Amino acid sequence: MSSFMNMACIGDFDPFTAAIPATRVELTVSCRNLLDRDTFSKSDPICVLYTQGIANREWREFSRTEMINNTLNPDFVRKFTLDYFFEERQNLRFDLCVEKPLIGIPGKKCGTIKVRAEELSNCRESVMLQFCGNKLDKKDFFGKSDPFLVFYRSNEDGSFTICHKTEVVKNTLDPVWQAFKIPVKALCNGDYDRSIKVEVYDWDRDGGHDFIGEFNTSYREMSRGQSQFHSYEVRHVAAGYPCNLRTCCQVTLLSCLVDMELTFLDYIKGGCNVFCWISGNPSQPTSLHYMSPYQLNAYAMALRAVGEIIQDYDSDKMFPALGFGAKLPPDGRVSHEFALNGNPQNPYCSGIEGVMEAYYQSLKSVRLYGPTHFSPVINHVARYAQSVKDGSQYFILLIISDGVITDMAQTKESIVNAATLPMSIIIVGVGPAEFNEMIELDGDEERISSQGRFAERDIVQFVPFRDYIDRRGNHILSMARLAKEVLAEIPDQFLSYMRTRCIKPGLCPPAYNPAPASYLQTQCLFA
């Protein structure tokens, strides 16, 4: 089942538009009376949000909620957060799916979808909460109860929006739920006195969870739990007496730890340096490296698109540029690490223009040589990242490739090893090839593994350049689209490393340089 939403009244929403004043809004989705598509149980719905671009009018998936098992009336916890532009028409499409999309059936009601939008505050606090229950009601005939908590924040119209669910603790009347971390803006949108409702349920396999009771609190009240336990009486409406509330049990707030949500820029301002490696038969027009006098080749467009943004994080914009995989003159010696400007003692290039010039000159003087191995390049960068794990430096490797990987097993192993280090890998696929291997390396859907060992975190972002090429031949627009997409996950990957190591911004020691002095700034490597 699909539902459409128009967020404004003029123009069209395009995720690639230039940065203009916008408001961050949060969309909460709930559904009622969905079609039952399962034979022996209820449906397991999931909601997928699509945005429509202005350039090609095509729908592109923006994000999706969690799947909720065995229900026709889901209240999705996972939100959609996006920019709202007053002066633009932003077309959104919500698809409700089970194993396949629910297509409307003529003459039959398929259910309704409710979308609530709320402007987000700039609150950057997060809070770690842990609760336990005491003497909860026994709801199961052959056991005790399988309790879980559902948190709702109040809205201006008096309604409530779901914001968190705890895990289920099986067969107990005295559960201790795991601690969970939640942004304060998700809990109360920065309004410390806004009412928060907490409902207690007994989980049932058929989705008909038994209501145990509820209590109300606020973020301000819970934050007092930093110094002492706080217990809440859980009450429910007695059967047949809707106005008669009776006490049935207690839920206690065991801990409340408040923290500030740190951003990528907080670390940059704190002195963390970002380093970038760019790993990239110019003689024939059919070659992806072909140097046309009229336009940039795909490799050059990808380099310029990403490099012009990355260079703003470098103080003097002097980039050592190295190449991998070529036969060098005069004797045809194979090298997997050579200076693009021909000067191994001083491989500096002045800005991205200098890197571009060195790239073009190297294509005239060297012969690119296969096979294509990703693992040596990844291991090369990993050696530098291994030397600096204190948060003072972060490394980014950009690989531009036509889709052929001849050392897939070794590449997976290298990525799994690199996932423990302060580094990210961006892969841009150029040309018409199938990129199944590249997609496999991207850990968005399934975390990459090697020899039974899974990567600690997702550090790979793969983007096929052809998906972002403007059909009207506007190369500037094509490069802007590519840069936006390939760099989108870098801040989150950066933050995931810092958070798991409990590294705070502003506490970074002076940058330690694991390489020779000429490598202190952003480094660019081509293969």
Short mmCIF file of N, CA and C in Angstrom, two decimals, residues 276-280 289 303 318-326 328 335-349 354-356 358-360 362-363 366 368 376-377 380-381 383-384 397-400 515-516 518-527:
data_model
loop_
_atom_site.label_atom_id
_atom_site.label_comp_id
_atom_site.label_asym_id
_atom_site.label_seq_id
_atom_site.Cartn_x
_atom_site.Cartn_y
_atom_site.Cartn_z
N CYS A 276 43.02 12.06 3.69
CA CYS A 276 42.32 11.39 2.60
C CYS A 276 43.29 10.79 1.60
N TRP A 277 43.13 9.51 1.30
CA TRP A 277 43.83 8.85 0.21
C TRP A 277 42.84 8.68 -0.94
N ILE A 278 43.27 8.94 -2.16
CA ILE A 278 42.42 8.71 -3.33
C ILE A 278 43.13 7.72 -4.23
N SER A 279 42.53 6.54 -4.39
CA SER A 279 43.14 5.48 -5.15
C SER A 279 42.45 5.35 -6.52
N GLY A 280 43.10 5.66 -7.48
CA GLY A 280 42.49 5.63 -8.79
C GLY A 280 43.46 4.88 -9.75
N HIS A 289 39.86 6.16 -18.57
CA HIS A 289 40.87 7.17 -18.27
C HIS A 289 41.11 8.09 -19.46
N LEU A 303 37.17 12.36 -8.78
CA LEU A 303 38.24 12.96 -7.99
C LEU A 303 37.92 14.40 -7.63
N MET A 318 48.00 21.30 0.57
CA MET A 318 49.09 20.66 -0.15
C MET A 318 48.92 19.16 0.04
N PHE A 319 48.75 18.45 -1.09
CA PHE A 319 48.40 17.03 -1.03
C PHE A 319 49.49 16.17 -1.66
N PRO A 320 50.14 15.32 -0.89
CA PRO A 320 50.99 14.31 -1.52
C PRO A 320 50.10 13.35 -2.30
N ALA A 321 50.44 13.10 -3.56
CA ALA A 321 49.61 12.24 -4.40
C ALA A 321 50.44 11.07 -4.90
N LEU A 322 49.96 9.87 -4.60
CA LEU A 322 50.67 8.66 -5.00
C LEU A 322 49.79 7.81 -5.89
N GLY A 323 50.43 6.98 -6.70
CA GLY A 323 49.71 6.07 -7.57
C GLY A 323 50.09 4.63 -7.28
N PHE A 324 49.18 3.70 -7.65
CA PHE A 324 49.43 2.27 -7.45
C PHE A 324 49.15 1.53 -8.75
N GLY A 325 49.93 0.51 -9.03
CA GLY A 325 49.64 -0.38 -10.15
C GLY A 325 49.97 0.19 -11.51
N ALA A 326 51.25 0.32 -11.82
CA ALA A 326 51.65 0.84 -13.13
C ALA A 326 53.08 0.38 -13.46
N LEU A 328 56.51 1.69 -14.78
CA LEU A 328 57.13 3.01 -14.81
C LEU A 328 58.25 3.05 -15.84
N SER A 335 55.26 -0.86 -10.25
CA SER A 335 55.25 -0.20 -8.95
C SER A 335 53.82 -0.08 -8.44
N HIS A 336 53.67 -0.28 -7.15
CA HIS A 336 52.37 -0.11 -6.52
C HIS A 336 52.38 1.06 -5.55
N GLU A 337 53.40 1.92 -5.68
CA GLU A 337 53.47 3.13 -4.86
C GLU A 337 54.46 4.09 -5.50
N PHE A 338 53.94 5.03 -6.29
CA PHE A 338 54.81 5.98 -6.97
C PHE A 338 54.20 7.37 -6.91
N ALA A 339 55.05 8.38 -6.95
CA ALA A 339 54.60 9.77 -6.90
C ALA A 339 54.00 10.16 -8.24
N LEU A 340 52.79 10.67 -8.22
CA LEU A 340 52.14 11.07 -9.47
C LEU A 340 52.88 12.20 -10.16
N ASN A 341 53.51 13.08 -9.37
CA ASN A 341 54.23 14.20 -10.01
C ASN A 341 55.64 13.82 -10.41
N GLY A 342 56.03 12.54 -10.24
CA GLY A 342 57.34 12.07 -10.65
C GLY A 342 58.46 12.38 -9.69
N ASN A 343 58.14 12.98 -8.54
CA ASN A 343 59.16 13.37 -7.57
C ASN A 343 58.93 12.62 -6.26
N PRO A 344 59.53 11.45 -6.06
CA PRO A 344 59.27 10.66 -4.85
C PRO A 344 59.74 11.35 -3.58
N GLN A 345 60.72 12.27 -3.68
CA GLN A 345 61.19 12.99 -2.50
C GLN A 345 60.22 14.09 -2.06
N ASN A 346 59.44 14.59 -2.98
CA ASN A 346 58.49 15.66 -2.65
C ASN A 346 57.23 15.49 -3.51
N PRO A 347 56.32 14.61 -3.10
CA PRO A 347 55.14 14.33 -3.91
C PRO A 347 54.00 15.32 -3.73
N TYR A 348 54.30 16.51 -3.16
CA TYR A 348 53.27 17.50 -2.91
C TYR A 348 52.61 17.97 -4.20
N CYS A 349 51.28 18.13 -4.13
CA CYS A 349 50.51 18.77 -5.20
C CYS A 349 49.72 19.90 -4.56
N GLY A 354 46.29 20.81 -8.49
CA GLY A 354 47.61 20.20 -8.61
C GLY A 354 47.54 18.69 -8.69
N VAL A 355 46.61 18.09 -7.93
CA VAL A 355 46.43 16.64 -8.00
C VAL A 355 45.92 16.24 -9.39
N MET A 356 44.98 17.03 -9.93
CA MET A 356 44.44 16.74 -11.26
C MET A 356 45.55 16.80 -12.31
N ALA A 358 48.79 16.38 -11.84
CA ALA A 358 49.69 15.24 -11.65
C ALA A 358 49.07 13.96 -12.19
N TYR A 359 47.77 13.81 -12.02
CA TYR A 359 47.05 12.64 -12.55
C TYR A 359 47.17 12.59 -14.07
N TYR A 360 46.91 13.71 -14.73
CA TYR A 360 46.98 13.74 -16.19
C TYR A 360 48.39 13.47 -16.68
N SER A 362 50.74 11.78 -15.19
CA SER A 362 51.14 10.39 -14.97
C SER A 362 50.54 9.47 -16.02
N LEU A 363 49.33 9.78 -16.48
CA LEU A 363 48.72 8.95 -17.51
C LEU A 363 49.50 9.01 -18.83
N VAL A 366 53.15 6.79 -17.64
CA VAL A 366 53.16 5.42 -17.12
C VAL A 366 52.13 4.59 -17.87
N LEU A 368 49.29 1.89 -17.08
CA LEU A 368 48.52 1.26 -16.01
C LEU A 368 48.58 -0.25 -16.16
N PRO A 376 46.01 -4.32 -1.11
CA PRO A 376 47.24 -3.58 -0.82
C PRO A 376 47.01 -2.11 -0.51
N VAL A 377 46.05 -1.50 -1.22
CA VAL A 377 45.76 -0.09 -0.98
C VAL A 377 45.15 0.10 0.41
N HIS A 380 47.75 -0.40 3.02
CA HIS A 380 48.68 0.73 3.04
C HIS A 380 48.15 1.84 3.94
N VAL A 381 46.88 2.20 3.76
CA VAL A 381 46.29 3.25 4.59
C VAL A 381 46.14 2.77 6.03
N ARG A 383 48.02 0.91 7.73
CA ARG A 383 49.27 0.98 8.48
C ARG A 383 49.43 2.36 9.14
N TYR A 384 49.04 3.40 8.43
CA TYR A 384 49.09 4.74 9.02
C TYR A 384 48.05 4.88 10.12
N LEU A 397 39.91 6.66 2.71
CA LEU A 397 40.43 6.12 1.45
C LEU A 397 39.33 6.16 0.41
N LEU A 398 39.57 6.86 -0.68
CA LEU A 398 38.63 6.89 -1.81
C LEU A 398 39.19 6.04 -2.93
N ILE A 399 38.47 4.99 -3.31
CA ILE A 399 38.88 4.10 -4.40
C ILE A 399 37.93 4.31 -5.56
N ILE A 400 38.47 4.63 -6.72
CA ILE A 400 37.68 4.79 -7.94
C ILE A 400 38.01 3.62 -8.85
N ALA A 515 53.96 9.30 9.45
CA ALA A 515 54.67 9.27 8.19
C ALA A 515 55.71 10.38 8.18
N PRO A 516 56.53 10.45 7.14
CA PRO A 516 57.44 11.59 7.01
C PRO A 516 56.68 12.89 6.99
N SER A 518 56.31 15.23 5.02
CA SER A 518 55.60 15.61 3.80
C SER A 518 54.22 14.97 3.72
N TYR A 519 53.90 14.04 4.64
CA TYR A 519 52.62 13.34 4.57
C TYR A 519 51.64 13.83 5.65
N LEU A 520 51.97 14.92 6.33
CA LEU A 520 51.10 15.37 7.41
C LEU A 520 49.74 15.80 6.90
N GLN A 521 49.67 16.35 5.70
CA GLN A 521 48.40 16.82 5.17
C GLN A 521 47.68 15.69 4.43
N THR A 522 46.52 16.02 3.87
CA THR A 522 45.72 15.04 3.16
C THR A 522 46.51 14.37 2.05
N GLN A 523 46.43 13.06 1.97
CA GLN A 523 47.20 12.31 0.99
C GLN A 523 46.28 11.72 -0.06
N CYS A 524 46.69 11.73 -1.31
CA CYS A 524 45.87 11.23 -2.41
C CYS A 524 46.63 10.14 -3.15
N LEU A 525 46.05 8.97 -3.22
CA LEU A 525 46.69 7.84 -3.88
C LEU A 525 45.81 7.36 -5.01
N PHE A 526 46.39 7.09 -6.16
CA PHE A 526 45.64 6.63 -7.32
C PHE A 526 46.05 5.21 -7.67
N ALA A 527 45.06 4.41 -8.15
CA ALA A 527 45.38 3.08 -8.65
C ALA A 527 44.45 2.77 -9.79
#
